[in-house]
Amino acid sequence: MTPYLDYALGAPVADTKAPAGPIEQRWDQRRFEAKLVNPANRRRHTVIVVGTGLAGGAAGATLAEQGYRVVQFCFQDSPRRAHSIAAQGGINAAKNYRNDGDSVRRLFYDTVKGGDFRARESNVHRLAQISVEIIDQCVAQGVPFAREYGGLLDTRSFGGVQVQRTFYARGQTGQQLLLGAYQALSRQIAAGGVEMHPRTEMLDLVVVDGRARGIVARDLVTGEVSTHLADAVVLATGGYGNVFHLSTNAKNSNATAVWRAHRRGAWFGNPCFTQIHPTCIPRSGDHQSKLTLMSESLRNDGRIWVPKAAGDTRPPAEIPEAERDYYLERMYPAFGNLVPRDIASRAAKAVCDEGRGVGPGGQGVYLDFADAIARLGRDTVSARYGNLFEMYERITAEDPYRVPMRIYPAVHYTMGGLWVDYDLQTTVPGLFAIGEANFSDHGANRLGASALMQGLADGYFVLPPALNDYLARQGSEPVDPGDPQVEGVRQEVVQRLDRLLAVRGDRTPESFHRELGRIMWDECGMARNDAGLRRALARIPELREEFWRRVTVPGTGESLNQQLEKANRVADHLELAELMCLDALHRTESCGGHFREESRTEQGEALRDDEAFSYAAAWEFTGTGRAPVLHREHLSFEHVHPTQRSYA
């Protein structure tokens, strides 16, 4: 298979749904301009929602509450097992309870700057506005946010900001927020507003006459492949970090839904924008299948350091203070250990590359709580982070109350995703992408505690009026299940599964996934360069060809078959990985999490090229084996003017 080292340049793309006028009024203006669907008429419309995490759970519950017939899918055995439950640290909101100078405008500014000026101003300001409503919604649901002694909601800091705007529930914020959305969704399931399909995975998108009208899904228990039709389809399926094999994502998290939608006409936005999280437990060997996140909230009280001397292998307690390098505090005194994730990750890599890393293989840095315990007391530190400390000890057999944690960066989140307009609609009419499945809000780097904010904002507040507007304008026309456009998609899915089962080769899907992950981490990970990306673009098509020749999938497709599930997902990863590398190759600047070694300042920081690359890349699929088409969406900055990011 020939790699596509080139691409065609298509017509520019513009977000035509974003209103003009003062940025503070754009969201209210768009909601007012959106057409409405009479409550009595909503019962006539069916909406498919794929995914039950924070974005999907919030969307399903809200749409059903409004009166729509919702058909919802998740591949977990329960909606509450979506990967949102793994989020630890918190959720941002511009409430300014601390009276420390926070505001909607400051959250807007911090997010645009944190994303290295590669996000839309209109979307980011809307997110900052809605943030204050999210907290009220969740408190009303009974989400047990941490509170101060007097009963007020507590907040703490996260990376890239100088205020305390992050609301949290110890180290289990994602779990508690998801349970809030889940109870709202469960109410609608019991009321008959939501038809829930657990253990069912979307394998393709049904497009009829240019509009998204349904999905083809497989029952993971019985193997049955079925078609489900609707008036609109919402993808809330998360990100594609598992392309790298080792990531903090759940093992079953995958890119199939968004990639199949891309192949059906939905453009892919900024696929190379992936986030490396600086505080993860280092890998311990080739046997690992995933990595474990340690919450960014730990950087509030933990101090990050390495020995000053290369090759110093003494235990941390034997290294005196004068021989320690608290490198983030030294390099970025204004923000210290709370610099944004991309900067903290690159700094950790740099000191490890200098031979000053700690732990096995020198792939780690210390996160030390000795000062915090001495200052606050063990009980206070335990009250803030106890469950995280317990998790770390269970995994490493080391007590972080007595010895520093060892951390190292790992793939965590993807800022790229399906390209959407201000209404969260993709280039396929009737197909919406929300939460991490879209590209819209974070630019080239997401600030900590903003993923939960975006997921709930999209699901509870942005999608419902956007969907109302679409359905009011399109109406409802039934689709014949026997339509060749519908049946053709189902047949393609069945043939693809049969092809995977028929190979009967000598390599497992996991072995291919692991090899792909090594290629992506080495060549398209924390640091990228022209030669490495070209090596990846040469090797990935070879690996994909080998996959279809040598993969082995035992059993049949007519029952539970986890190897078949895995093989199908890896096949999509092998295609998406190539587009990620091509996007990284074409963007010769550095910005946020996309760090091109050829484009850096004298201090080694990311060096943007605003003149050439101040745009969002929207990639169009043109057919298997054919070069994709790049459409550019110009980004204008009227309120936060691009500058070289500085956190010193």
PDB file of C-alpha atoms in Angstrom, residues 211-380:
ATOM      1  CA  ARG A 211     -27.871  13.214   5.430  1.00  0.00           C
ATOM      2  CA  ALA A 212     -26.962  11.100   8.453  1.00  0.00           C
ATOM      3  CA  ARG A 213     -29.960   8.840   9.059  1.00  0.00           C
ATOM      4  CA  GLY A 214     -28.708   6.042  11.280  1.00  0.00           C
ATOM      5  CA  ILE A 215     -25.972   3.622  12.237  1.00  0.00           C
ATOM      6  CA  VAL A 216     -25.039  -0.020  11.813  1.00  0.00           C
ATOM      7  CA  ALA A 217     -24.153  -1.639  15.138  1.00  0.00           C
ATOM      8  CA  ARG A 218     -23.078  -5.044  16.417  1.00  0.00           C
ATOM      9  CA  ASP A 219     -24.411  -6.692  19.564  1.00  0.00           C
ATOM     10  CA  LEU A 220     -21.189  -7.687  21.319  1.00  0.00           C
ATOM     11  CA  VAL A 221     -22.854 -10.603  23.120  1.00  0.00           C
ATOM     12  CA  THR A 222     -24.803 -12.264  20.308  1.00  0.00           C
ATOM     13  CA  GLY A 223     -22.823 -10.935  17.340  1.00  0.00           C
ATOM     14  CA  GLU A 224     -25.982  -9.698  15.607  1.00  0.00           C
ATOM     15  CA  VAL A 225     -25.387  -6.853  13.149  1.00  0.00           C
ATOM     16  CA  SER A 226     -28.377  -4.514  12.957  1.00  0.00           C
ATOM     17  CA  THR A 227     -29.360  -1.195  11.417  1.00  0.00           C
ATOM     18  CA  HIS A 228     -30.943   1.623  13.422  1.00  0.00           C
ATOM     19  CA  LEU A 229     -32.517   4.621  11.697  1.00  0.00           C
ATOM     20  CA  ALA A 230     -33.267   8.111  13.000  1.00  0.00           C
ATOM     21  CA  ASP A 231     -33.679  11.753  12.039  1.00  0.00           C
ATOM     22  CA  ALA A 232     -30.243  12.720  13.410  1.00  0.00           C
ATOM     23  CA  VAL A 233     -27.159  11.010  14.833  1.00  0.00           C
ATOM     24  CA  VAL A 234     -25.027  12.290  17.714  1.00  0.00           C
ATOM     25  CA  LEU A 235     -21.521  10.893  18.272  1.00  0.00           C
ATOM     26  CA  ALA A 236     -20.259  11.191  21.848  1.00  0.00           C
ATOM     27  CA  THR A 237     -17.634   8.475  21.582  1.00  0.00           C
ATOM     28  CA  GLY A 238     -14.577  10.186  23.061  1.00  0.00           C
ATOM     29  CA  GLY A 239     -11.087  10.517  21.663  1.00  0.00           C
ATOM     30  CA  TYR A 240      -8.602   8.392  19.768  1.00  0.00           C
ATOM     31  CA  GLY A 241      -5.631   8.321  22.164  1.00  0.00           C
ATOM     32  CA  ASN A 242      -5.506   4.530  22.005  1.00  0.00           C
ATOM     33  CA  VAL A 243      -3.975   4.806  18.544  1.00  0.00           C
ATOM     34  CA  PHE A 244      -0.774   5.036  20.628  1.00  0.00           C
ATOM     35  CA  HIS A 245      -1.597   1.692  22.328  1.00  0.00           C
ATOM     36  CA  LEU A 246      -0.235   2.835  25.691  1.00  0.00           C
ATOM     37  CA  SER A 247      -2.379   5.669  27.001  1.00  0.00           C
ATOM     38  CA  THR A 248      -4.443   6.589  30.035  1.00  0.00           C
ATOM     39  CA  ASN A 249      -7.631   5.723  28.116  1.00  0.00           C
ATOM     40  CA  ALA A 250      -9.684   2.641  28.919  1.00  0.00           C
ATOM     41  CA  LYS A 251      -8.540  -0.337  26.863  1.00  0.00           C
ATOM     42  CA  ASN A 252     -11.770  -0.503  24.866  1.00  0.00           C
ATOM     43  CA  SER A 253     -11.819   3.205  24.015  1.00  0.00           C
ATOM     44  CA  ASN A 254     -11.441   3.421  20.253  1.00  0.00           C
ATOM     45  CA  ALA A 255     -11.779   5.561  17.142  1.00  0.00           C
ATOM     46  CA  THR A 256     -14.155   3.395  15.083  1.00  0.00           C
ATOM     47  CA  ALA A 257     -17.236   5.631  15.314  1.00  0.00           C
ATOM     48  CA  VAL A 258     -15.479   8.861  14.341  1.00  0.00           C
ATOM     49  CA  TRP A 259     -13.292   7.171  11.724  1.00  0.00           C
ATOM     50  CA  ARG A 260     -16.233   5.429  10.049  1.00  0.00           C
ATOM     51  CA  ALA A 261     -18.056   8.793  10.040  1.00  0.00           C
ATOM     52  CA  HIS A 262     -14.972  10.372   8.474  1.00  0.00           C
ATOM     53  CA  ARG A 263     -14.995   7.797   5.704  1.00  0.00           C
ATOM     54  CA  ARG A 264     -18.681   8.616   5.105  1.00  0.00           C
ATOM     55  CA  GLY A 265     -18.006  12.306   4.568  1.00  0.00           C
ATOM     56  CA  ALA A 266     -17.345  13.962   7.951  1.00  0.00           C
ATOM     57  CA  TRP A 267     -14.131  15.965   7.782  1.00  0.00           C
ATOM     58  CA  PHE A 268     -11.483  15.359  10.467  1.00  0.00           C
ATOM     59  CA  GLY A 269     -10.132  18.400  12.308  1.00  0.00           C
ATOM     60  CA  ASN A 270      -6.514  18.723  13.483  1.00  0.00           C
ATOM     61  CA  PRO A 271      -5.829  14.978  13.948  1.00  0.00           C
ATOM     62  CA  CYS A 272      -2.214  15.571  15.023  1.00  0.00           C
ATOM     63  CA  PHE A 273      -3.248  17.603  18.084  1.00  0.00           C
ATOM     64  CA  THR A 274      -2.819  15.021  20.848  1.00  0.00           C
ATOM     65  CA  GLN A 275      -2.196  15.750  24.503  1.00  0.00           C
ATOM     66  CA  ILE A 276       0.567  14.201  26.550  1.00  0.00           C
ATOM     67  CA  HIS A 277      -0.258  14.333  30.268  1.00  0.00           C
ATOM     68  CA  PRO A 278       2.776  15.030  32.486  1.00  0.00           C
ATOM     69  CA  THR A 279       1.676  13.136  35.611  1.00  0.00           C
ATOM     70  CA  CYS A 280       1.254   9.461  34.826  1.00  0.00           C
ATOM     71  CA  ILE A 281       2.791   6.404  36.420  1.00  0.00           C
ATOM     72  CA  PRO A 282       5.813   5.431  34.268  1.00  0.00           C
ATOM     73  CA  ARG A 283       5.590   2.275  32.189  1.00  0.00           C
ATOM     74  CA  SER A 284       7.235  -0.690  33.853  1.00  0.00           C
ATOM     75  CA  GLY A 285       7.801  -2.970  30.874  1.00  0.00           C
ATOM     76  CA  ASP A 286       6.602  -4.350  27.552  1.00  0.00           C
ATOM     77  CA  HIS A 287       3.925  -6.413  29.297  1.00  0.00           C
ATOM     78  CA  GLN A 288       1.752  -3.355  29.951  1.00  0.00           C
ATOM     79  CA  SER A 289      -1.448  -2.777  28.016  1.00  0.00           C
ATOM     80  CA  LYS A 290      -2.277   0.705  29.375  1.00  0.00           C
ATOM     81  CA  LEU A 291      -0.973   3.479  31.603  1.00  0.00           C
ATOM     82  CA  THR A 292      -2.418   5.065  34.726  1.00  0.00           C
ATOM     83  CA  LEU A 293      -3.073   8.755  35.246  1.00  0.00           C
ATOM     84  CA  MET A 294      -2.128  10.599  38.416  1.00  0.00           C
ATOM     85  CA  SER A 295      -4.362  13.667  38.640  1.00  0.00           C
ATOM     86  CA  GLU A 296      -2.988  17.057  37.673  1.00  0.00           C
ATOM     87  CA  SER A 297      -4.453  18.299  40.952  1.00  0.00           C
ATOM     88  CA  LEU A 298      -1.450  16.695  42.664  1.00  0.00           C
ATOM     89  CA  ARG A 299       0.682  19.503  41.222  1.00  0.00           C
ATOM     90  CA  ASN A 300      -1.057  21.932  43.602  1.00  0.00           C
ATOM     91  CA  ASP A 301       0.903  20.571  46.555  1.00  0.00           C
ATOM     92  CA  GLY A 302       3.481  18.222  45.033  1.00  0.00           C
ATOM     93  CA  ARG A 303       6.855  19.588  43.899  1.00  0.00           C
ATOM     94  CA  ILE A 304       8.488  18.118  40.804  1.00  0.00           C
ATOM     95  CA  TRP A 305      12.240  17.562  40.792  1.00  0.00           C
ATOM     96  CA  VAL A 306      15.161  15.483  39.511  1.00  0.00           C
ATOM     97  CA  PRO A 307      18.782  15.236  40.664  1.00  0.00           C
ATOM     98  CA  LYS A 308      21.013  18.035  39.416  1.00  0.00           C
ATOM     99  CA  ALA A 309      23.675  15.553  38.381  1.00  0.00           C
ATOM    100  CA  ALA A 310      23.178  13.129  35.519  1.00  0.00           C
ATOM    101  CA  GLY A 311      23.353   9.469  36.472  1.00  0.00           C
ATOM    102  CA  ASP A 312      22.566  10.079  40.163  1.00  0.00           C
ATOM    103  CA  THR A 313      20.844   6.848  41.232  1.00  0.00           C
ATOM    104  CA  ARG A 314      20.725   7.471  44.989  1.00  0.00           C
ATOM    105  CA  PRO A 315      17.341   7.018  46.692  1.00  0.00           C
ATOM    106  CA  PRO A 316      15.510  10.357  46.869  1.00  0.00           C
ATOM    107  CA  ALA A 317      15.862  10.634  50.654  1.00  0.00           C
ATOM    108  CA  GLU A 318      19.655  10.553  50.267  1.00  0.00           C
ATOM    109  CA  ILE A 319      19.775  13.438  47.780  1.00  0.00           C
ATOM    110  CA  PRO A 320      20.150  16.692  49.741  1.00  0.00           C
ATOM    111  CA  GLU A 321      18.093  19.751  48.886  1.00  0.00           C
ATOM    112  CA  ALA A 322      21.057  21.541  47.351  1.00  0.00           C
ATOM    113  CA  GLU A 323      21.505  18.719  44.835  1.00  0.00           C
ATOM    114  CA  ARG A 324      17.880  18.712  43.627  1.00  0.00           C
ATOM    115  CA  ASP A 325      16.578  20.591  40.588  1.00  0.00           C
ATOM    116  CA  TYR A 326      12.990  21.755  40.955  1.00  0.00           C
ATOM    117  CA  TYR A 327      13.142  22.477  37.257  1.00  0.00           C
ATOM    118  CA  LEU A 328       9.590  23.751  36.669  1.00  0.00           C
ATOM    119  CA  GLU A 329       9.898  26.222  39.537  1.00  0.00           C
ATOM    120  CA  ARG A 330      13.272  27.295  38.145  1.00  0.00           C
ATOM    121  CA  MET A 331      12.181  27.629  34.516  1.00  0.00           C
ATOM    122  CA  TYR A 332       8.665  29.044  35.050  1.00  0.00           C
ATOM    123  CA  PRO A 333       8.657  30.936  38.365  1.00  0.00           C
ATOM    124  CA  ALA A 334       5.290  32.648  37.769  1.00  0.00           C
ATOM    125  CA  PHE A 335       3.421  29.335  37.410  1.00  0.00           C
ATOM    126  CA  GLY A 336       5.892  26.864  38.891  1.00  0.00           C
ATOM    127  CA  ASN A 337       4.613  23.309  38.929  1.00  0.00           C
ATOM    128  CA  LEU A 338       1.267  24.433  37.472  1.00  0.00           C
ATOM    129  CA  VAL A 339       2.382  25.228  33.929  1.00  0.00           C
ATOM    130  CA  PRO A 340       0.188  23.792  31.139  1.00  0.00           C
ATOM    131  CA  ARG A 341       0.427  20.106  30.351  1.00  0.00           C
ATOM    132  CA  ASP A 342       2.332  20.380  27.081  1.00  0.00           C
ATOM    133  CA  ILE A 343       5.052  22.501  28.683  1.00  0.00           C
ATOM    134  CA  ALA A 344       5.372  20.303  31.778  1.00  0.00           C
ATOM    135  CA  SER A 345       5.555  17.182  29.608  1.00  0.00           C
ATOM    136  CA  ARG A 346       8.300  18.522  27.347  1.00  0.00           C
ATOM    137  CA  ALA A 347      10.286  19.723  30.346  1.00  0.00           C
ATOM    138  CA  ALA A 348      10.111  16.238  31.901  1.00  0.00           C
ATOM    139  CA  LYS A 349      11.283  14.675  28.657  1.00  0.00           C
ATOM    140  CA  ALA A 350      14.141  17.164  28.410  1.00  0.00           C
ATOM    141  CA  VAL A 351      15.580  16.423  31.861  1.00  0.00           C
ATOM    142  CA  CYS A 352      15.244  12.679  31.275  1.00  0.00           C
ATOM    143  CA  ASP A 353      16.997  13.027  27.922  1.00  0.00           C
ATOM    144  CA  GLU A 354      19.825  14.762  29.801  1.00  0.00           C
ATOM    145  CA  GLY A 355      20.303  11.582  31.855  1.00  0.00           C
ATOM    146  CA  ARG A 356      18.735  13.001  35.017  1.00  0.00           C
ATOM    147  CA  GLY A 357      15.584  10.886  34.987  1.00  0.00           C
ATOM    148  CA  VAL A 358      14.800   8.601  37.908  1.00  0.00           C
ATOM    149  CA  GLY A 359      13.545   5.052  38.254  1.00  0.00           C
ATOM    150  CA  PRO A 360      13.971   2.128  35.842  1.00  0.00           C
ATOM    151  CA  GLY A 361      15.490   3.287  32.566  1.00  0.00           C
ATOM    152  CA  GLY A 362      15.651   6.870  33.777  1.00  0.00           C
ATOM    153  CA  GLN A 363      12.134   7.490  32.462  1.00  0.00           C
ATOM    154  CA  GLY A 364      10.622   9.350  35.373  1.00  0.00           C
ATOM    155  CA  VAL A 365      10.737  12.452  37.579  1.00  0.00           C
ATOM    156  CA  TYR A 366       9.800  12.869  41.230  1.00  0.00           C
ATOM    157  CA  LEU A 367       6.523  14.372  42.467  1.00  0.00           C
ATOM    158  CA  ASP A 368       7.308  15.064  46.104  1.00  0.00           C
ATOM    159  CA  PHE A 369       4.797  15.819  48.886  1.00  0.00           C
ATOM    160  CA  ALA A 370       7.254  16.109  51.785  1.00  0.00           C
ATOM    161  CA  ASP A 371       6.914  19.900  51.992  1.00  0.00           C
ATOM    162  CA  ALA A 372       3.109  19.739  51.794  1.00  0.00           C
ATOM    163  CA  ILE A 373       2.919  17.110  54.531  1.00  0.00           C
ATOM    164  CA  ALA A 374       5.240  19.168  56.751  1.00  0.00           C
ATOM    165  CA  ARG A 375       3.223  22.341  56.084  1.00  0.00           C
ATOM    166  CA  LEU A 376      -0.343  21.002  56.131  1.00  0.00           C
ATOM    167  CA  GLY A 377      -0.105  17.723  57.986  1.00  0.00           C
ATOM    168  CA  ARG A 378      -0.687  14.219  56.705  1.00  0.00           C
ATOM    169  CA  ASP A 379      -4.411  14.300  57.465  1.00  0.00           C
ATOM    170  CA  THR A 380      -5.012  17.352  55.260  1.00  0.00           C
TER     171      THR A 380
END
